[in-house]
Amino acid sequence: MPLVSASIPTSELKREQEYLSEARVALARMREQTLSLKVQAHDPISAEHLARTLHLRAASLQDDPSTTLFFGRVDTDGDERWYIGRRHVADEHGDPLVIDWRAKMSTAFYRASRSEPMGVVLRRRFGLDRGAITAYEDEHLQDRAEHDVHSRILAEEIERPRVGPMRDIVATIQPEQDEIVRAGADRTICVQGAPGTGKTAVGLHRAAWLLYAFRDRLARSGVLVIGPNRAFLEHIGAVLPALGEVAVGHTTIEELVASVPFRAQDTTAAAVLKGDGRLAEVLRRAVWSAVRPATEALVVPRGVRKWRVPAYEVQQILAELRGRGVRYEAARQMLPQRLAHAVLLQMEGSGDSPDDRVQDSVARSPVVKRYVASLWPALDPKGVLCSVLGDAQTLARHSDGLLDPQEQRLLLWETPPRSKQSARWSRADAVLLDELADHISRTPSLGHVVLDEAQDLSPMQLRAVGRRCSTGAATVLGDLAQGTTPWATDSWETSLRHLGKPGSHVEVLDRGFRVPASVIEYAAKLLPHMAPGLGAPVSVRDNPGRLELREVSPESLLDVTGRIVSHELAEPGSVGVIAPDALVPELSAFLRRRGIEHGILGQDHGDVEHQVDLVPATVAKGLEFDRVLVLEPAAIAAAEPDARTGLRRLYVVLTRAVSALTVVHSQSLPAELT
């Protein structure tokens, strides 16, 4: 599969370039036609909806001159030729010039092989530079005389230097990735992906494919991407818009459940316990314990008569509502009608002929409202949680058989607040409040949720995500070896159960396309010590990358770092400087004095405006840079609460490089790396 470069027929390359120009003109015409459409509707709501739809359509047709409209071509044995690109482009007659990569006929471009050509005679990959076609490679899949060779164009695209947000990978999707991307909308899939295997990109491209294949359903119900932090979301934020999808939400797990400001800090032990799945049952008991038994009859005056519903009958109604499986508030709203219906039956038994209006009138009467409030009071999450965390007897009653006395003491507030308004809530409390809110009133479900870095979520956080896709599906992404929270999971089966998706398929990606061999082999030394039994990823790139270890004196650490960064700036592409969190302010000030412009991820946008980004070690997860400097690995590991988490944090920061990794240290390296 030779790379066609200087030796290619000029006429063939020119024809492909002309075809690209024709496609650009057609895309511009499609966008102009969309913008020229007039919104005509019978009511303001419909008009607003149509206007938004047209706006999103026009945004998806925006051409990006830095990229080409297509990156590949397939010629079939049926004499058909299809150009594969990021979006569909048609000529003025409606005939396709470019096929959307998500279309069914594009599958062969990604999955066809010599053993299974899928009707493909020729597959062509285009070499691209700043939106122009510069070369191409051809594979003749049904030519037995031609043998498989690593694609140079594919390798160059993967290794192409970048500055700014994460790019899409539509031109480089591998067969095993494509199978995940195109899995059905009703399937929840968990992807265990080692560093550099493209799991995040696969999840985002799956969202784009689902919106293409099931747009009517998912456009109404919504698609949400959940990431570990804002720096990560900014890093991936350009992928879906580049694929023409601009209506997908992005959030973090903390933002997802943030119904209160965070003004308190839990101890690690308390935070772990509040994230334990047993708390869901404690809170469920707390909510439903508010329903009181009926000890007195309901007496409803109506005209000159009084209608009496005995307590035992009311108790039967309460038991029936509790057994329906509906939320607390929904059952509370049903209770007045149930009681009114019991009164209605008595009226009918006495010879009256009441209708639904009479039942509604009884249900809305003050006496019924007061009676309902005495049995089934309205609740709010803050009030319930205050009662659970603020009173030892209440907590003991609801956690009987679930939490031991020591765990109960760990949960209790030392000084209960005077009221729910004055309570100081922690991040873990916000997750409990979200759980309570769902016990009281059902959380609306989205059509699909993409959850990245899922290994770091507690059982209660997973339940919060699961509520958002209770009637939809999820794409769960993560790496057990990169779990860096005290509650990080060691089992995807356990996580999927807490998510509400037990038995979902777990797909393993272990072929590394982004991290070079020298880097991944160095970082993999840590695996036996912090994730025993988990296989090491395998880099499939011909370029082994560059790995350099620099031991320096403590006095020269910053100076050496500055010199290395200045040297790296001479090369194109992004530079990530990952340091212990405590060192970031001093390092940033030093780089500024040296005149090295940089962003600080987690504090500003970084990643977009700067070639150099200073990255606190706790923010590095999910990010990637062409070249990475890691400072003081021992200090990064030591900053975590335990040895296992420290090694996992170190594994994360050592696997962020696409081309080169330089480790600069004055402290001795962790023994596991030597």
Short mmCIF file of C-alpha atoms in Angstrom, two decimals, residues 39 42 57 103 229 238 250 287 423 475 487 508 518 577 615 657:
data_model
loop_
_atom_site.label_atom_id
_atom_site.label_comp_id
_atom_site.label_asym_id
_atom_site.label_seq_id
_atom_site.Cartn_x
_atom_site.Cartn_y
_atom_site.Cartn_z
CA VAL A 39 -39.92 30.71 9.35
CA HIS A 42 -49.18 29.23 13.29
CA ARG A 57 -28.95 23.16 10.64
CA ALA A 103 -24.13 6.53 7.11
CA ASN A 229 -13.83 18.42 35.33
CA ALA A 238 -14.79 20.99 19.87
CA HIS A 250 -21.63 18.86 28.57
CA VAL A 287 -38.57 9.53 52.90
CA ALA A 423 -27.00 24.00 56.76
CA THR A 475 -21.84 4.78 26.99
CA TRP A 487 -13.98 5.19 46.20
CA VAL A 508 -11.86 -3.84 26.20
CA SER A 518 8.43 4.01 24.95
CA VAL A 577 3.75 20.71 31.88
CA VAL A 615 -1.49 21.27 34.36
CA ALA A 657 1.98 12.37 25.76
#
